Amino acid sequence: MNTETLFTYPVTLHQLGWRTFFQQQLTVIDIEHSTIAKVIAHYRSGYLLATEQGEISIPVHQSQPLMSVGDWVVLNEAQVFERLLERQSLFSRKAAGSKVAEQYIAANIDTVFIVAALDHDFNLNRIERYLALAHEAHVEPILVLTKVDLCDDVEDTVKQAKQLDSQLMIEAVNSLDVTSIKVLLSWCKMGQTIALMGSSGVGKSSLINALLGQKAQITAGVREDDSKGRHTTTSRSLHLLASGGLLLDTPGMRELQLADCSVGVQETFADLNALISQCRFTNCQHHTEPGCKVIAAIDSGALTERRFNNYQKLLREQMRNGATLADKRLRNKQLSKMYKKVQSTGRKLKQEG
């Protein structure tokens, strides 16, 4: 496990993003005898935690709950993991591959910068996926469009993105220009935690370097033929900004499948849901039915067929993956109860014998 020091110590819990929400979960014993720590990096073999005095590495153990960068934990007097505090927010997705499993991305995030590049890899469908994740986690999304120097018509591209949500904040920047990225600093104040999410090659690492004012992340170019990026971030970690904010980078995600994201999808496509509620028939399939407001909106140009098709795709995807995960959780819960019952019976027999 990587054991490099990420922050300069000492730091306060407030600087690490501590809130009243977390304070209220502590007991008197916690306050007097325990250490409060935040997960600031997640490696394959363990976690790196930040406390007010310094950093502590703990290995991954099967007895621990699944954790992610941004989580707050309580350590006992021996600096051993004791428990995980309830989260304010959690980003998760279906793990990559054919097996349906949930993968945590980040916890306790205040704002997410959804990073998309203004080159020919610009993709509205992909942005809608990230927006669904942000809405599901109840985290404010900011769309950050990078590589303005490679786009011939920035205004037109911003206009396309704005049509996804009239209330969506959008900033177009050049990650190689320090002056350009200053517009993002208002979200990076003391104690605020910001996550950067986006596909490989969109310029997340360059943006982090610019915000930090140093080369904290290795950067790599993109293939000229298709603008597809190369992975340059392989683990998740928090970085402390000069402004006092905490910045979380995540590995580029070529595959981002939704799971348990029904609320996020509905909020991302709120305009479409408003149309659907006005259809003449409650079971309208939006194909040839009379009085269909969705068809009328597409015909008039008020709604693009692309957006409607992507809505249906994401809805089917999250329903399929969400149902599978729910079944898996139920089986795990039943197995856990059975194991506890067997262990309890074994202890009783041992005592009686």
PDB file of N, CA and C in Angstrom, residues 141-200:
ATOM      1  N   PRO A 141     -24.045  19.240  -8.803  1.00  0.00           N
ATOM      2  CA  PRO A 141     -23.155  18.997  -9.936  1.00  0.00           C
ATOM      3  C   PRO A 141     -22.770  20.305 -10.639  1.00  0.00           C
ATOM      4  N   ILE A 142     -21.513  20.419 -10.999  1.00  0.00           N
ATOM      5  CA  ILE A 142     -21.021  21.524 -11.817  1.00  0.00           C
ATOM      6  C   ILE A 142     -20.385  20.898 -13.058  1.00  0.00           C
ATOM      7  N   LEU A 143     -20.841  21.275 -14.236  1.00  0.00           N
ATOM      8  CA  LEU A 143     -20.259  20.732 -15.464  1.00  0.00           C
ATOM      9  C   LEU A 143     -19.065  21.586 -15.854  1.00  0.00           C
ATOM     10  N   VAL A 144     -17.882  20.969 -15.864  1.00  0.00           N
ATOM     11  CA  VAL A 144     -16.651  21.668 -16.215  1.00  0.00           C
ATOM     12  C   VAL A 144     -16.204  21.176 -17.597  1.00  0.00           C
ATOM     13  N   LEU A 145     -16.255  22.064 -18.565  1.00  0.00           N
ATOM     14  CA  LEU A 145     -15.862  21.726 -19.934  1.00  0.00           C
ATOM     15  C   LEU A 145     -14.421  22.165 -20.152  1.00  0.00           C
ATOM     16  N   THR A 146     -13.546  21.202 -20.406  1.00  0.00           N
ATOM     17  CA  THR A 146     -12.120  21.486 -20.563  1.00  0.00           C
ATOM     18  C   THR A 146     -11.729  21.554 -22.044  1.00  0.00           C
ATOM     19  N   LYS A 147     -10.480  21.926 -22.273  1.00  0.00           N
ATOM     20  CA  LYS A 147      -9.883  21.974 -23.615  1.00  0.00           C
ATOM     21  C   LYS A 147     -10.606  22.967 -24.534  1.00  0.00           C
ATOM     22  N   VAL A 148     -10.877  24.162 -23.981  1.00  0.00           N
ATOM     23  CA  VAL A 148     -11.534  25.194 -24.791  1.00  0.00           C
ATOM     24  C   VAL A 148     -10.692  25.579 -25.999  1.00  0.00           C
ATOM     25  N   ASP A 149      -9.370  25.367 -25.876  1.00  0.00           N
ATOM     26  CA  ASP A 149      -8.474  25.706 -26.983  1.00  0.00           C
ATOM     27  C   ASP A 149      -8.621  24.750 -28.163  1.00  0.00           C
ATOM     28  N   LEU A 150      -9.294  23.625 -27.967  1.00  0.00           N
ATOM     29  CA  LEU A 150      -9.466  22.641 -29.036  1.00  0.00           C
ATOM     30  C   LEU A 150     -10.870  22.675 -29.639  1.00  0.00           C
ATOM     31  N   CYS A 151     -11.686  23.635 -29.200  1.00  0.00           N
ATOM     32  CA  CYS A 151     -13.068  23.713 -29.674  1.00  0.00           C
ATOM     33  C   CYS A 151     -13.267  24.967 -30.510  1.00  0.00           C
ATOM     34  N   ASP A 152     -13.809  24.801 -31.696  1.00  0.00           N
ATOM     35  CA  ASP A 152     -14.023  25.937 -32.604  1.00  0.00           C
ATOM     36  C   ASP A 152     -15.247  26.767 -32.221  1.00  0.00           C
ATOM     37  N   ASP A 153     -16.221  26.155 -31.567  1.00  0.00           N
ATOM     38  CA  ASP A 153     -17.448  26.864 -31.211  1.00  0.00           C
ATOM     39  C   ASP A 153     -17.865  26.493 -29.788  1.00  0.00           C
ATOM     40  N   VAL A 154     -17.219  27.127 -28.826  1.00  0.00           N
ATOM     41  CA  VAL A 154     -17.481  26.834 -27.418  1.00  0.00           C
ATOM     42  C   VAL A 154     -18.920  27.176 -27.044  1.00  0.00           C
ATOM     43  N   GLU A 155     -19.405  28.317 -27.518  1.00  0.00           N
ATOM     44  CA  GLU A 155     -20.756  28.767 -27.171  1.00  0.00           C
ATOM     45  C   GLU A 155     -21.815  27.763 -27.600  1.00  0.00           C
ATOM     46  N   ASP A 156     -21.665  27.193 -28.777  1.00  0.00           N
ATOM     47  CA  ASP A 156     -22.650  26.232 -29.272  1.00  0.00           C
ATOM     48  C   ASP A 156     -22.645  24.961 -28.408  1.00  0.00           C
ATOM     49  N   THR A 157     -21.451  24.509 -28.026  1.00  0.00           N
ATOM     50  CA  THR A 157     -21.349  23.304 -27.192  1.00  0.00           C
ATOM     51  C   THR A 157     -21.930  23.548 -25.805  1.00  0.00           C
ATOM     52  N   VAL A 158     -21.654  24.720 -25.239  1.00  0.00           N
ATOM     53  CA  VAL A 158     -22.223  25.080 -23.937  1.00  0.00           C
ATOM     54  C   VAL A 158     -23.748  25.126 -24.039  1.00  0.00           C
ATOM     55  N   LYS A 159     -24.251  25.637 -25.144  1.00  0.00           N
ATOM     56  CA  LYS A 159     -25.701  25.714 -25.364  1.00  0.00           C
ATOM     57  C   LYS A 159     -26.320  24.310 -25.387  1.00  0.00           C
ATOM     58  N   GLN A 160     -25.627  23.375 -26.030  1.00  0.00           N
ATOM     59  CA  GLN A 160     -26.112  21.983 -26.060  1.00  0.00           C
ATOM     60  C   GLN A 160     -26.200  21.409 -24.648  1.00  0.00           C
ATOM     61  N   ALA A 161     -25.153  21.665 -23.867  1.00  0.00           N
ATOM     62  CA  ALA A 161     -25.114  21.148 -22.494  1.00  0.00           C
ATOM     63  C   ALA A 161     -26.185  21.808 -21.630  1.00  0.00           C
ATOM     64  N   LYS A 162     -26.419  23.093 -21.853  1.00  0.00           N
ATOM     65  CA  LYS A 162     -27.407  23.832 -21.073  1.00  0.00           C
ATOM     66  C   LYS A 162     -28.813  23.292 -21.293  1.00  0.00           C
ATOM     67  N   GLN A 163     -29.053  22.715 -22.460  1.00  0.00           N
ATOM     68  CA  GLN A 163     -30.368  22.157 -22.754  1.00  0.00           C
ATOM     69  C   GLN A 163     -30.679  20.921 -21.903  1.00  0.00           C
ATOM     70  N   LEU A 164     -29.658  20.327 -21.307  1.00  0.00           N
ATOM     71  CA  LEU A 164     -29.883  19.196 -20.416  1.00  0.00           C
ATOM     72  C   LEU A 164     -30.596  19.631 -19.151  1.00  0.00           C
ATOM     73  N   ASP A 165     -30.282  20.847 -18.680  1.00  0.00           N
ATOM     74  CA  ASP A 165     -30.881  21.378 -17.461  1.00  0.00           C
ATOM     75  C   ASP A 165     -30.597  22.878 -17.420  1.00  0.00           C
ATOM     76  N   SER A 166     -31.629  23.680 -17.482  1.00  0.00           N
ATOM     77  CA  SER A 166     -31.453  25.132 -17.514  1.00  0.00           C
ATOM     78  C   SER A 166     -30.804  25.667 -16.239  1.00  0.00           C
ATOM     79  N   GLN A 167     -30.883  24.897 -15.135  1.00  0.00           N
ATOM     80  CA  GLN A 167     -30.308  25.326 -13.858  1.00  0.00           C
ATOM     81  C   GLN A 167     -28.885  24.819 -13.659  1.00  0.00           C
ATOM     82  N   LEU A 168     -28.390  24.015 -14.584  1.00  0.00           N
ATOM     83  CA  LEU A 168     -27.054  23.428 -14.436  1.00  0.00           C
ATOM     84  C   LEU A 168     -25.970  24.484 -14.593  1.00  0.00           C
ATOM     85  N   MET A 169     -25.059  24.538 -13.615  1.00  0.00           N
ATOM     86  CA  MET A 169     -23.913  25.442 -13.700  1.00  0.00           C
ATOM     87  C   MET A 169     -22.884  24.840 -14.641  1.00  0.00           C
ATOM     88  N   ILE A 170     -22.426  25.632 -15.599  1.00  0.00           N
ATOM     89  CA  ILE A 170     -21.453  25.161 -16.592  1.00  0.00           C
ATOM     90  C   ILE A 170     -20.295  26.152 -16.666  1.00  0.00           C
ATOM     91  N   GLU A 171     -19.083  25.634 -16.583  1.00  0.00           N
ATOM     92  CA  GLU A 171     -17.883  26.464 -16.712  1.00  0.00           C
ATOM     93  C   GLU A 171     -16.974  25.850 -17.777  1.00  0.00           C
ATOM     94  N   ALA A 172     -16.589  26.651 -18.761  1.00  0.00           N
ATOM     95  CA  ALA A 172     -15.656  26.205 -19.800  1.00  0.00           C
ATOM     96  C   ALA A 172     -14.273  26.754 -19.467  1.00  0.00           C
ATOM     97  N   VAL A 173     -13.280  25.869 -19.358  1.00  0.00           N
ATOM     98  CA  VAL A 173     -11.948  26.278 -18.910  1.00  0.00           C
ATOM     99  C   VAL A 173     -10.843  25.653 -19.759  1.00  0.00           C
ATOM    100  N   ASN A 174      -9.686  26.246 -19.617  1.00  0.00           N
ATOM    101  CA  ASN A 174      -8.458  25.677 -20.172  1.00  0.00           C
ATOM    102  C   ASN A 174      -7.610  25.264 -18.970  1.00  0.00           C
ATOM    103  N   SER A 175      -7.466  23.960 -18.754  1.00  0.00           N
ATOM    104  CA  SER A 175      -6.775  23.458 -17.556  1.00  0.00           C
ATOM    105  C   SER A 175      -5.310  23.863 -17.508  1.00  0.00           C
ATOM    106  N   LEU A 176      -4.748  24.290 -18.644  1.00  0.00           N
ATOM    107  CA  LEU A 176      -3.348  24.691 -18.681  1.00  0.00           C
ATOM    108  C   LEU A 176      -3.175  26.178 -18.394  1.00  0.00           C
ATOM    109  N   ASP A 177      -4.294  26.876 -18.181  1.00  0.00           N
ATOM    110  CA  ASP A 177      -4.270  28.309 -17.903  1.00  0.00           C
ATOM    111  C   ASP A 177      -4.789  28.542 -16.489  1.00  0.00           C
ATOM    112  N   VAL A 178      -3.887  28.931 -15.590  1.00  0.00           N
ATOM    113  CA  VAL A 178      -4.242  29.114 -14.182  1.00  0.00           C
ATOM    114  C   VAL A 178      -5.340  30.158 -14.007  1.00  0.00           C
ATOM    115  N   THR A 179      -5.300  31.196 -14.809  1.00  0.00           N
ATOM    116  CA  THR A 179      -6.320  32.244 -14.726  1.00  0.00           C
ATOM    117  C   THR A 179      -7.687  31.701 -15.101  1.00  0.00           C
ATOM    118  N   SER A 180      -7.728  30.819 -16.083  1.00  0.00           N
ATOM    119  CA  SER A 180      -8.982  30.264 -16.584  1.00  0.00           C
ATOM    120  C   SER A 180      -9.728  29.458 -15.524  1.00  0.00           C
ATOM    121  N   ILE A 181      -8.982  28.739 -14.686  1.00  0.00           N
ATOM    122  CA  ILE A 181      -9.645  27.836 -13.730  1.00  0.00           C
ATOM    123  C   ILE A 181     -10.028  28.537 -12.428  1.00  0.00           C
ATOM    124  N   LYS A 182      -9.740  29.836 -12.295  1.00  0.00           N
ATOM    125  CA  LYS A 182     -10.105  30.558 -11.075  1.00  0.00           C
ATOM    126  C   LYS A 182     -11.606  30.596 -10.843  1.00  0.00           C
ATOM    127  N   VAL A 183     -12.403  30.438 -11.912  1.00  0.00           N
ATOM    128  CA  VAL A 183     -13.865  30.457 -11.765  1.00  0.00           C
ATOM    129  C   VAL A 183     -14.356  29.289 -10.928  1.00  0.00           C
ATOM    130  N   LEU A 184     -13.522  28.268 -10.741  1.00  0.00           N
ATOM    131  CA  LEU A 184     -13.930  27.075  -9.988  1.00  0.00           C
ATOM    132  C   LEU A 184     -13.659  27.193  -8.492  1.00  0.00           C
ATOM    133  N   LEU A 185     -12.872  28.186  -8.104  1.00  0.00           N
ATOM    134  CA  LEU A 185     -12.421  28.283  -6.713  1.00  0.00           C
ATOM    135  C   LEU A 185     -13.542  28.617  -5.722  1.00  0.00           C
ATOM    136  N   SER A 186     -14.645  29.186  -6.204  1.00  0.00           N
ATOM    137  CA  SER A 186     -15.744  29.523  -5.287  1.00  0.00           C
ATOM    138  C   SER A 186     -16.366  28.281  -4.666  1.00  0.00           C
ATOM    139  N   TRP A 187     -16.171  27.120  -5.281  1.00  0.00           N
ATOM    140  CA  TRP A 187     -16.683  25.859  -4.733  1.00  0.00           C
ATOM    141  C   TRP A 187     -15.636  25.131  -3.897  1.00  0.00           C
ATOM    142  N   CYS A 188     -14.442  25.714  -3.795  1.00  0.00           N
ATOM    143  CA  CYS A 188     -13.317  25.028  -3.151  1.00  0.00           C
ATOM    144  C   CYS A 188     -12.899  25.705  -1.848  1.00  0.00           C
ATOM    145  N   LYS A 189     -13.863  26.175  -1.079  1.00  0.00           N
ATOM    146  CA  LYS A 189     -13.557  26.891   0.152  1.00  0.00           C
ATOM    147  C   LYS A 189     -13.242  25.938   1.307  1.00  0.00           C
ATOM    148  N   MET A 190     -12.790  26.521   2.406  1.00  0.00           N
ATOM    149  CA  MET A 190     -12.382  25.755   3.587  1.00  0.00           C
ATOM    150  C   MET A 190     -13.422  24.721   4.003  1.00  0.00           C
ATOM    151  N   GLY A 191     -12.991  23.465   4.144  1.00  0.00           N
ATOM    152  CA  GLY A 191     -13.854  22.404   4.622  1.00  0.00           C
ATOM    153  C   GLY A 191     -14.787  21.808   3.583  1.00  0.00           C
ATOM    154  N   GLN A 192     -14.766  22.342   2.360  1.00  0.00           N
ATOM    155  CA  GLN A 192     -15.619  21.812   1.294  1.00  0.00           C
ATOM    156  C   GLN A 192     -14.885  20.692   0.551  1.00  0.00           C
ATOM    157  N   THR A 193     -15.593  19.616   0.244  1.00  0.00           N
ATOM    158  CA  THR A 193     -14.992  18.489  -0.470  1.00  0.00           C
ATOM    159  C   THR A 193     -15.577  18.409  -1.864  1.00  0.00           C
ATOM    160  N   ILE A 194     -14.695  18.458  -2.844  1.00  0.00           N
ATOM    161  CA  ILE A 194     -15.089  18.459  -4.247  1.00  0.00           C
ATOM    162  C   ILE A 194     -14.543  17.214  -4.922  1.00  0.00           C
ATOM    163  N   ALA A 195     -15.386  16.532  -5.674  1.00  0.00           N
ATOM    164  CA  ALA A 195     -14.931  15.361  -6.432  1.00  0.00           C
ATOM    165  C   ALA A 195     -14.885  15.705  -7.909  1.00  0.00           C
ATOM    166  N   LEU A 196     -13.879  15.195  -8.594  1.00  0.00           N
ATOM    167  CA  LEU A 196     -13.791  15.321 -10.045  1.00  0.00           C
ATOM    168  C   LEU A 196     -14.121  13.974 -10.654  1.00  0.00           C
ATOM    169  N   MET A 197     -15.088  13.944 -11.556  1.00  0.00           N
ATOM    170  CA  MET A 197     -15.465  12.704 -12.219  1.00  0.00           C
ATOM    171  C   MET A 197     -15.563  12.934 -13.716  1.00  0.00           C
ATOM    172  N   GLY A 198     -15.152  11.942 -14.461  1.00  0.00           N
ATOM    173  CA  GLY A 198     -15.206  12.042 -15.912  1.00  0.00           C
ATOM    174  C   GLY A 198     -14.463  10.892 -16.546  1.00  0.00           C
ATOM    175  N   SER A 199     -14.608  10.760 -17.838  1.00  0.00           N
ATOM    176  CA  SER A 199     -13.952   9.670 -18.552  1.00  0.00           C
ATOM    177  C   SER A 199     -12.450   9.912 -18.683  1.00  0.00           C
ATOM    178  N   SER A 200     -11.727   8.883 -19.074  1.00  0.00           N
ATOM    179  CA  SER A 200     -10.285   9.012 -19.303  1.00  0.00           C
ATOM    180  C   SER A 200     -10.033  10.004 -20.432  1.00  0.00           C
TER     181      SER A 200
END
